[in-house]
Coordinates of C-alpha atoms in Angstrom, one line a residue:
Chain A
M1 CA -24.9 -2.6 -84.7
T2 CA -28.6 -2.2 -85.1
E3 CA -30.0 -2.3 -88.7
P4 CA -31.2 1.1 -89.7
I5 CA -35.0 1.2 -90.4
L6 CA -34.4 3.8 -93.2
Q7 CA -31.3 4.2 -95.4
L8 CA -30.9 6.6 -98.3
I9 CA -27.6 5.7 -99.9
D10 CA -26.0 8.3 -102.2
C11 CA -29.5 9.2 -103.6
T12 CA -29.9 11.6 -106.5
R13 CA -33.2 12.5 -108.0
V14 CA -33.4 14.4 -111.2
H15 CA -36.7 15.7 -112.6
G16 CA -37.0 16.2 -116.3
Q17 CA -34.3 15.7 -119.0
G18 CA -31.7 17.6 -120.9
E19 CA -31.4 21.3 -120.5
T20 CA -34.6 21.5 -118.3
A21 CA -33.4 18.8 -115.9
V22 CA -33.5 19.8 -112.3
R23 CA -31.4 17.9 -109.8
A24 CA -33.7 18.0 -106.8
L25 CA -31.5 15.8 -104.6
D26 CA -27.8 15.3 -105.2
G27 CA -25.9 12.4 -103.6
V28 CA -27.7 12.5 -100.3
S29 CA -27.1 9.7 -97.7
V30 CA -29.2 9.5 -94.6
Q31 CA -29.7 6.7 -92.1
V32 CA -32.4 6.5 -89.4
Q33 CA -31.9 3.9 -86.7
P34 CA -34.6 2.5 -84.4
G35 CA -35.2 4.9 -81.5
E36 CA -34.0 7.9 -83.5
L37 CA -35.7 11.0 -84.7
V38 CA -34.0 12.9 -87.4
A39 CA -35.1 16.4 -88.5
V40 CA -34.5 17.7 -92.0
M41 CA -34.3 21.5 -92.5
G42 CA -33.6 23.7 -95.4
P43 CA -35.0 26.6 -97.4
S44 CA -37.7 26.1 -100.0
G45 CA -36.5 24.2 -103.0
S46 CA -33.6 22.6 -101.0
G47 CA -34.9 19.1 -101.6
K48 CA -36.8 18.4 -98.3
S49 CA -40.0 17.1 -100.0
T50 CA -38.1 15.1 -102.5
L51 CA -36.2 13.4 -99.7
L52 CA -39.5 12.7 -97.9
N53 CA -41.0 11.2 -101.0
L54 CA -38.1 8.9 -101.5
A55 CA -38.1 7.9 -97.8
G56 CA -41.8 7.1 -98.1
A57 CA -41.3 5.0 -101.3
L58 CA -43.7 7.4 -103.1
D59 CA -40.9 8.1 -105.5
L60 CA -37.7 6.3 -106.6
P61 CA -34.2 7.8 -106.9
T62 CA -32.7 8.4 -110.3
S63 CA -29.5 6.9 -108.8
G64 CA -28.6 5.5 -105.4
Q65 CA -30.7 3.4 -103.2
V66 CA -33.5 3.8 -100.6
V67 CA -33.7 0.9 -98.2
I68 CA -36.7 0.6 -95.9
S69 CA -36.6 -2.2 -93.3
G70 CA -34.0 -4.0 -95.4
Q71 CA -35.9 -3.7 -98.7
S72 CA -34.5 -1.6 -101.6
T73 CA -37.4 0.4 -103.1
S74 CA -35.8 0.4 -106.6
Q75 CA -35.8 -3.4 -106.7
L76 CA -39.5 -3.9 -105.9
R77 CA -42.4 -4.5 -108.3
P78 CA -45.2 -1.9 -108.0
D79 CA -47.4 -4.2 -106.0
D80 CA -44.6 -5.0 -103.5
L81 CA -43.8 -1.3 -103.3
A82 CA -47.4 -0.6 -102.4
A83 CA -47.3 -3.3 -99.7
L84 CA -44.1 -1.9 -98.3
R85 CA -45.7 1.5 -98.0
R86 CA -48.8 0.1 -96.4
R87 CA -47.0 -2.1 -93.9
K88 CA -43.8 -0.3 -93.1
V89 CA -44.3 3.4 -93.5
G90 CA -46.5 5.8 -91.7
V91 CA -46.9 9.4 -92.7
V92 CA -48.2 12.4 -90.7
F93 CA -49.0 15.5 -92.7
Q94 CA -49.6 19.1 -91.7
D95 CA -53.4 18.5 -91.8
L96 CA -56.1 16.5 -93.4
N97 CA -54.6 13.3 -91.8
L98 CA -57.8 11.6 -90.8
I99 CA -60.8 10.4 -92.8
P100 CA -63.8 12.5 -91.4
S101 CA -66.4 9.7 -91.7
L102 CA -64.3 7.2 -89.6
T103 CA -63.7 7.2 -85.8
A104 CA -60.2 7.5 -84.4
A105 CA -60.0 3.8 -83.9
E106 CA -61.3 3.1 -87.4
N107 CA -58.8 5.6 -88.9
I108 CA -56.0 3.9 -87.1
G109 CA -57.1 0.4 -88.0
L110 CA -57.7 1.3 -91.7
P111 CA -54.1 0.5 -92.9
L112 CA -54.4 -3.0 -91.3
E113 CA -57.8 -3.6 -92.8
L114 CA -56.5 -2.6 -96.2
D115 CA -53.8 -5.1 -95.6
G116 CA -56.3 -7.9 -95.2
R117 CA -56.6 -8.0 -91.4
R118 CA -60.0 -8.7 -89.9
V119 CA -62.0 -5.7 -88.6
S120 CA -61.9 -7.0 -85.0
E121 CA -58.2 -7.5 -85.2
A122 CA -57.6 -4.0 -86.6
R123 CA -59.8 -2.6 -83.9
R124 CA -57.8 -4.3 -81.2
A125 CA -54.6 -3.0 -82.6
A126 CA -56.0 0.5 -82.9
V127 CA -57.3 0.6 -79.3
G128 CA -53.9 -0.7 -78.2
A129 CA -52.2 2.1 -80.1
L130 CA -54.4 4.7 -78.6
H131 CA -53.8 3.2 -75.1
E132 CA -50.1 3.5 -75.5
L133 CA -50.5 7.2 -76.1
G134 CA -53.0 7.6 -73.2
L135 CA -55.7 8.5 -75.7
D136 CA -58.2 5.7 -74.8
D137 CA -61.2 8.0 -74.6
L138 CA -60.8 9.2 -78.2
A139 CA -61.4 5.7 -79.7
D140 CA -65.0 6.3 -80.8
R141 CA -64.7 10.0 -81.6
Y142 CA -64.9 11.3 -85.1
P143 CA -62.3 13.8 -86.3
D144 CA -64.7 16.8 -85.9
Q145 CA -65.1 15.8 -82.3
M146 CA -61.4 16.2 -81.6
S147 CA -59.1 19.1 -81.2
G148 CA -56.4 19.7 -83.8
G149 CA -53.7 18.4 -81.3
Q150 CA -55.7 15.3 -80.6
Q151 CA -56.2 14.6 -84.3
Q152 CA -52.4 14.8 -84.9
R153 CA -51.7 12.5 -82.0
V154 CA -54.2 10.0 -83.5
A155 CA -52.4 10.4 -86.8
I156 CA -49.1 9.5 -85.1
A157 CA -50.8 6.4 -83.6
R158 CA -52.0 5.4 -87.0
A159 CA -48.5 6.0 -88.6
L160 CA -47.1 3.4 -86.2
V161 CA -49.9 0.9 -86.0
G162 CA -49.2 -2.8 -86.7
E163 CA -45.7 -3.6 -87.8
R164 CA -44.9 0.0 -88.9
R165 CA -41.8 1.3 -87.4
L166 CA -41.0 4.3 -89.7
V167 CA -42.9 7.5 -89.3
L168 CA -42.4 10.4 -91.7
A169 CA -43.7 13.7 -90.5
D170 CA -44.1 16.7 -92.8
E171 CA -44.6 19.9 -90.7
P172 CA -46.9 17.9 -88.4
T173 CA -47.7 20.8 -86.1
G174 CA -48.9 23.0 -89.0
A175 CA -51.6 25.4 -87.8
L176 CA -51.5 24.3 -84.1
D177 CA -50.6 26.8 -81.4
S178 CA -47.1 26.4 -80.0
V179 CA -48.2 24.6 -76.7
T180 CA -50.4 22.1 -78.5
G181 CA -47.7 21.6 -81.2
D182 CA -45.2 20.8 -78.5
G183 CA -47.6 18.2 -77.2
V184 CA -47.7 16.5 -80.6
L185 CA -43.9 16.6 -81.0
A186 CA -43.6 15.1 -77.5
V187 CA -45.7 12.2 -78.6
L188 CA -43.6 11.7 -81.8
R189 CA -40.5 11.9 -79.6
A190 CA -41.9 9.3 -77.2
R191 CA -42.7 6.9 -80.0
C192 CA -39.2 7.2 -81.2
D193 CA -37.8 6.7 -77.7
A194 CA -39.9 3.5 -77.7
G195 CA -38.1 2.1 -80.7
A196 CA -39.7 3.8 -83.8
A197 CA -37.6 5.6 -86.4
G198 CA -38.8 9.1 -87.3
L199 CA -38.0 11.6 -90.1
L200 CA -39.3 15.1 -89.4
V201 CA -39.3 17.7 -92.1
T202 CA -39.7 21.2 -90.7
H203 CA -38.6 24.8 -91.3
E204 CA -39.0 25.6 -87.6
A205 CA -35.7 25.3 -85.6
R206 CA -37.8 24.9 -82.5
H207 CA -39.4 21.7 -83.8
A208 CA -36.1 20.4 -85.0
G209 CA -34.9 20.7 -81.4
W210 CA -36.9 17.6 -80.6
A211 CA -34.7 15.5 -82.9
D212 CA -31.5 13.6 -82.2
R213 CA -29.9 14.9 -85.3
V214 CA -30.7 17.8 -87.6
I215 CA -29.7 17.6 -91.3
Y216 CA -29.5 20.8 -93.3
L217 CA -30.2 20.6 -97.1
R218 CA -29.4 23.3 -99.6
D219 CA -29.6 22.9 -103.3
G220 CA -30.3 19.2 -102.9
K221 CA -27.2 18.5 -100.9
V222 CA -26.6 17.9 -97.2
V223 CA -24.5 20.9 -96.1
D224 CA -24.5 20.5 -92.4
E225 CA -25.6 18.3 -89.5
A226 CA -26.2 19.1 -85.9
V227 CA -26.1 16.3 -83.3
G228 CA -27.7 16.9 -79.9
R229 CA -27.6 14.9 -76.6
Chain B
M1 CA -32.4 41.8 -64.0
S2 CA -33.5 43.9 -61.1
V3 CA -32.9 42.0 -57.9
P4 CA -34.1 44.8 -55.6
L5 CA -37.4 45.0 -57.4
S6 CA -37.7 41.2 -57.4
L7 CA -37.2 41.1 -53.6
L8 CA -39.8 43.8 -53.2
A9 CA -42.2 41.7 -55.3
L10 CA -41.6 38.7 -53.0
L11 CA -42.1 40.8 -49.9
S12 CA -45.5 42.0 -51.3
Q13 CA -46.7 38.5 -50.4
G14 CA -45.9 39.0 -46.7
P15 CA -42.9 39.5 -44.4
A16 CA -39.9 37.2 -44.7
Y17 CA -36.3 37.0 -43.6
G18 CA -33.3 36.9 -46.0
A19 CA -32.7 33.2 -46.4
R20 CA -36.4 32.6 -47.0
I21 CA -36.4 35.4 -49.6
K22 CA -33.4 33.9 -51.3
A23 CA -35.1 30.5 -51.5
D24 CA -38.3 31.9 -52.8
F25 CA -36.6 34.0 -55.4
E26 CA -34.6 31.1 -56.8
E27 CA -37.6 28.8 -56.8
R28 CA -39.9 31.3 -58.6
T29 CA -37.4 32.2 -61.2
G30 CA -36.7 28.7 -62.5
R31 CA -33.4 28.5 -60.5
A32 CA -31.9 30.4 -63.4
F33 CA -30.5 33.3 -61.3
P34 CA -28.8 32.1 -58.2
L35 CA -28.3 34.6 -55.4
N36 CA -26.1 34.4 -52.4
V37 CA -27.6 35.2 -49.1
G38 CA -25.1 38.0 -48.4
Q39 CA -26.3 39.7 -51.6
V40 CA -29.9 39.4 -50.3
Y41 CA -29.1 41.0 -47.0
T42 CA -27.0 43.8 -48.6
T43 CA -30.0 44.5 -50.9
L44 CA -32.4 44.5 -48.0
A45 CA -30.2 47.0 -46.2
R46 CA -30.3 49.3 -49.2
L47 CA -34.0 49.0 -49.6
E48 CA -34.4 49.8 -45.8
R49 CA -32.2 52.8 -46.3
D50 CA -34.4 54.0 -49.2
G51 CA -37.6 53.5 -47.1
L52 CA -39.0 50.7 -49.2
V53 CA -38.8 47.9 -46.5
V54 CA -38.6 47.9 -42.7
A55 CA -37.7 45.3 -40.1
D56 CA -40.9 43.6 -39.0
G57 CA -40.1 43.2 -35.3
G58 CA -37.0 41.9 -33.7
P59 CA -34.8 38.9 -34.4
D60 CA -36.4 35.4 -33.8
D61 CA -34.7 32.6 -31.8
E62 CA -32.2 32.1 -34.5
G63 CA -31.4 35.7 -34.9
R64 CA -33.2 36.2 -38.2
I65 CA -34.9 39.5 -38.8
P66 CA -38.0 39.5 -41.0
Y67 CA -38.7 42.4 -43.3
R68 CA -41.9 43.8 -44.7
L69 CA -42.8 46.4 -47.4
T70 CA -43.5 50.0 -46.5
D71 CA -46.3 51.8 -48.4
A72 CA -43.5 53.3 -50.6
G73 CA -42.2 49.8 -51.3
R74 CA -45.6 48.5 -52.2
A75 CA -46.1 51.5 -54.6
E76 CA -42.7 50.7 -56.1
V77 CA -43.7 47.1 -56.8
G78 CA -47.0 48.3 -58.3
T79 CA -45.2 50.6 -60.6
W80 CA -42.8 47.8 -61.7
W81 CA -45.6 45.5 -62.7
E82 CA -47.2 48.3 -64.7
R83 CA -44.1 49.7 -66.4
P84 CA -42.7 47.8 -69.5
V85 CA -39.1 46.6 -69.1
D86 CA -36.8 48.8 -71.3
R87 CA -35.4 46.5 -74.0
T88 CA -34.5 49.3 -76.4
E89 CA -30.8 49.2 -75.5
P90 CA -29.8 45.6 -76.0
A91 CA -26.7 44.2 -74.2
R92 CA -23.5 44.0 -76.2
D93 CA -23.6 40.7 -78.0
E94 CA -20.4 39.0 -79.0
L95 CA -22.0 37.0 -81.8
V96 CA -23.5 40.1 -83.4
M97 CA -20.2 41.9 -83.3
K98 CA -18.3 38.8 -84.6
L99 CA -20.7 38.2 -87.5
A100 CA -20.9 41.9 -88.5
L101 CA -17.1 41.9 -88.6
A102 CA -16.9 38.6 -90.5
V103 CA -19.1 39.8 -93.4
A104 CA -16.9 42.9 -93.7
T105 CA -13.6 41.2 -93.5
P106 CA -12.4 39.9 -96.9
D107 CA -10.3 37.0 -95.7
V108 CA -12.9 35.5 -93.4
D109 CA -15.4 32.9 -94.6
A110 CA -18.6 34.3 -93.0
H111 CA -20.5 31.2 -94.3
A112 CA -18.3 29.0 -92.2
V113 CA -18.8 31.3 -89.2
I114 CA -22.5 31.0 -89.6
Q115 CA -22.4 27.3 -90.1
H116 CA -20.3 26.6 -87.0
Q117 CA -22.6 28.8 -84.9
R118 CA -25.7 27.2 -86.3
T119 CA -24.5 23.7 -85.5
A120 CA -23.7 24.8 -81.9
A121 CA -27.0 26.6 -81.5
M122 CA -29.0 23.7 -82.8
A123 CA -27.2 21.3 -80.4
H124 CA -28.0 23.7 -77.6
L125 CA -31.7 23.8 -78.7
Q126 CA -31.8 20.1 -78.7
R127 CA -30.5 20.0 -75.1
L128 CA -32.9 22.6 -74.0
T129 CA -35.8 20.6 -75.6
R130 CA -34.7 17.5 -73.7
A131 CA -34.6 19.5 -70.5
K132 CA -38.1 20.8 -71.2
L133 CA -39.4 17.3 -71.9
A134 CA -38.0 16.1 -68.5
L135 CA -39.6 19.1 -66.8
S136 CA -43.0 18.8 -68.3
A137 CA -43.4 15.0 -68.1
P138 CA -40.8 13.2 -66.0
G139 CA -40.6 9.6 -67.1
S140 CA -43.4 9.7 -69.7
P141 CA -44.8 11.8 -72.5
P142 CA -47.5 14.3 -71.6
Q143 CA -50.8 12.5 -72.0
T144 CA -53.1 15.3 -71.2
E145 CA -52.5 19.0 -70.7
P146 CA -50.6 19.2 -67.4
V147 CA -51.8 21.5 -64.7
P148 CA -48.9 23.7 -63.8
T149 CA -48.0 24.5 -60.3
P150 CA -46.6 28.0 -59.7
T151 CA -43.1 26.7 -59.4
S152 CA -43.2 24.4 -62.5
L153 CA -44.7 27.2 -64.5
S154 CA -41.9 29.6 -63.5
D155 CA -39.4 26.9 -64.5
E156 CA -41.1 26.6 -67.8
V157 CA -41.2 30.3 -68.4
V158 CA -37.5 30.6 -68.0
L159 CA -36.7 27.6 -70.1
E160 CA -39.0 28.7 -72.9
H161 CA -37.3 32.0 -72.9
R162 CA -34.0 30.3 -73.6
L163 CA -35.6 28.1 -76.3
Y164 CA -37.1 31.1 -78.0
A165 CA -33.8 33.0 -77.8
V166 CA -31.9 30.1 -79.5
E167 CA -34.6 29.8 -82.1
S168 CA -34.5 33.5 -82.8
E169 CA -30.7 33.3 -83.1
L170 CA -31.0 30.4 -85.6
R171 CA -33.5 32.3 -87.7
W172 CA -31.3 35.3 -87.7
L173 CA -28.3 33.2 -88.8
D174 CA -30.4 31.7 -91.6
H175 CA -31.4 35.2 -92.7
V176 CA -27.8 36.5 -92.7
E177 CA -26.7 33.5 -94.7
G178 CA -29.5 34.2 -97.2
L179 CA -28.3 37.9 -97.4
L180 CA -24.8 36.7 -98.1
L181 CA -25.9 34.4 -100.9
H182 CA -28.1 37.0 -102.4
R183 CA -25.4 39.7 -102.3
R184 CA -22.8 37.4 -103.9
A185 CA -24.9 35.8 -106.6
P186 CA -25.1 37.4 -110.0
Q187 CA -28.7 38.6 -110.5
S188 CA -29.3 36.3 -113.4
A189 CA -27.8 33.1 -112.0
P190 CA -29.0 30.9 -109.2
A191 CA -27.4 31.1 -105.8
P192 CA -24.2 29.1 -105.5
S193 CA -24.3 26.1 -103.2
V194 CA -22.4 26.4 -100.0
T195 CA -19.3 24.3 -99.8
L196 CA -17.9 23.8 -96.4
P197 CA -15.2 21.5 -94.9
S198 CA -18.0 19.6 -93.1
A199 CA -20.2 19.2 -96.1
A200 CA -18.0 16.9 -98.0
S201 CA -18.1 14.2 -95.4
A202 CA -21.6 14.8 -94.2
T203 CA -23.3 11.5 -94.7
A204 CA -25.8 12.1 -91.9
A205 CA -25.1 8.7 -90.4
P206 CA -24.5 8.6 -86.7
S207 CA -21.0 7.1 -87.1
A208 CA -20.2 10.1 -89.4
A209 CA -21.5 12.6 -87.0
R210 CA -19.3 15.7 -87.2
P211 CA -17.9 16.8 -83.9
A212 CA -18.7 20.3 -82.6
P213 CA -16.6 22.8 -84.5
D214 CA -13.4 23.7 -82.7
P215 CA -13.6 27.3 -81.9
S216 CA -9.8 27.6 -82.0
T217 CA -9.7 26.5 -85.7
P218 CA -9.1 29.6 -87.8
I219 CA -11.8 30.2 -90.4
S220 CA -10.4 31.6 -93.5
R221 CA -12.0 32.0 -96.9
P222 CA -10.6 30.1 -99.9
A223 CA -8.5 32.3 -102.2
A224 CA -11.3 33.5 -104.3
P225 CA -12.1 37.0 -105.5
D226 CA -14.5 38.9 -103.2
T227 CA -17.5 39.7 -105.3
R228 CA -19.5 41.6 -102.7
H229 CA -20.7 45.0 -103.6

């Protein structure tokens, strides 16, 4: 069986201590395989953001394990954790994804440059990533020269540049109109169909419809799961 | 759905015989409302009786009689486009009846009814989204905004209606679940977490994917006092 790109194994995250402790996530297990897009739904305060932070190695579980591409986040030193985030995990937020003073290609190549790759090499990888999405003509445009939908597609390209195979998307269609938003989700879907692993946090059932599986959280626990296909 | 008015609308584009009208109708309504040709000819006969269409000459070599609109028929179509469809009397909906009864029947676990329905609806939404993806970009993700042909746009309109209907149903189910939690929770305490048979084993791994709920399985509430008021 294929090794999952992301595994949360019986993860609990408690914020605070004693009487004021809040159990934001409570014994949650999630796996995302290559080629899979998993959506996470649930009301406010259900633990969606906590789950995303753990999956992106921005936070560590109080108990349980998060394993990204075979590495357990709890067992890494801070430097190694930062390298794991940089090399293995891409994140697409609702907005403010791109650095305004950099072109699309420079934005996409940035994680590689930060990782010590040469500028020319990062540029080559960025142009390749844009080409895969049919966005070649955006390479030298700045964010303010692109539509919102184009910016989000570039953000997805950046999330999966280099050796990154895990994309975490937090309401990635935010303020986009429904038709443009569908285009962005179609790109995310296509990248997962091509072998990436995706975790999509959304409160829109319509968006969760693009996923292979939908997990419902309530009060920090998985209370239901819907499997399509 | 008004088949007679739809046929009049098609005939407003020019004379046509029954089989041609049937094919045009199905193509332009996303193939979602199949007609049999006998139904078309019966309808044409009624429309002719009512003075809205008339035979446009005699039968052709294959015995087919083309029909065209009369002035009265053209006026009828014009009125149809201008008049809003009456949606104030919704059709009887089994799910609405079932859930309304569930919340009012003490020995039925309405949460479980909601959960099972939501799982099924989400799986349906996922299938529809897949169908939409295949429709809008067969073989590859949409790279640029597609230019719709009249037929593909009609297909999309019908499919989108189904998607929005399922999305609406999911939102309604979430809302009803929220109402239930709110009604049952003491005012000073947080809402109780939902415990369902499926929740205990939900690890969200593909191998643990829960099968679709068996509609024949009776849903009964655990023996607990009913605290609704």
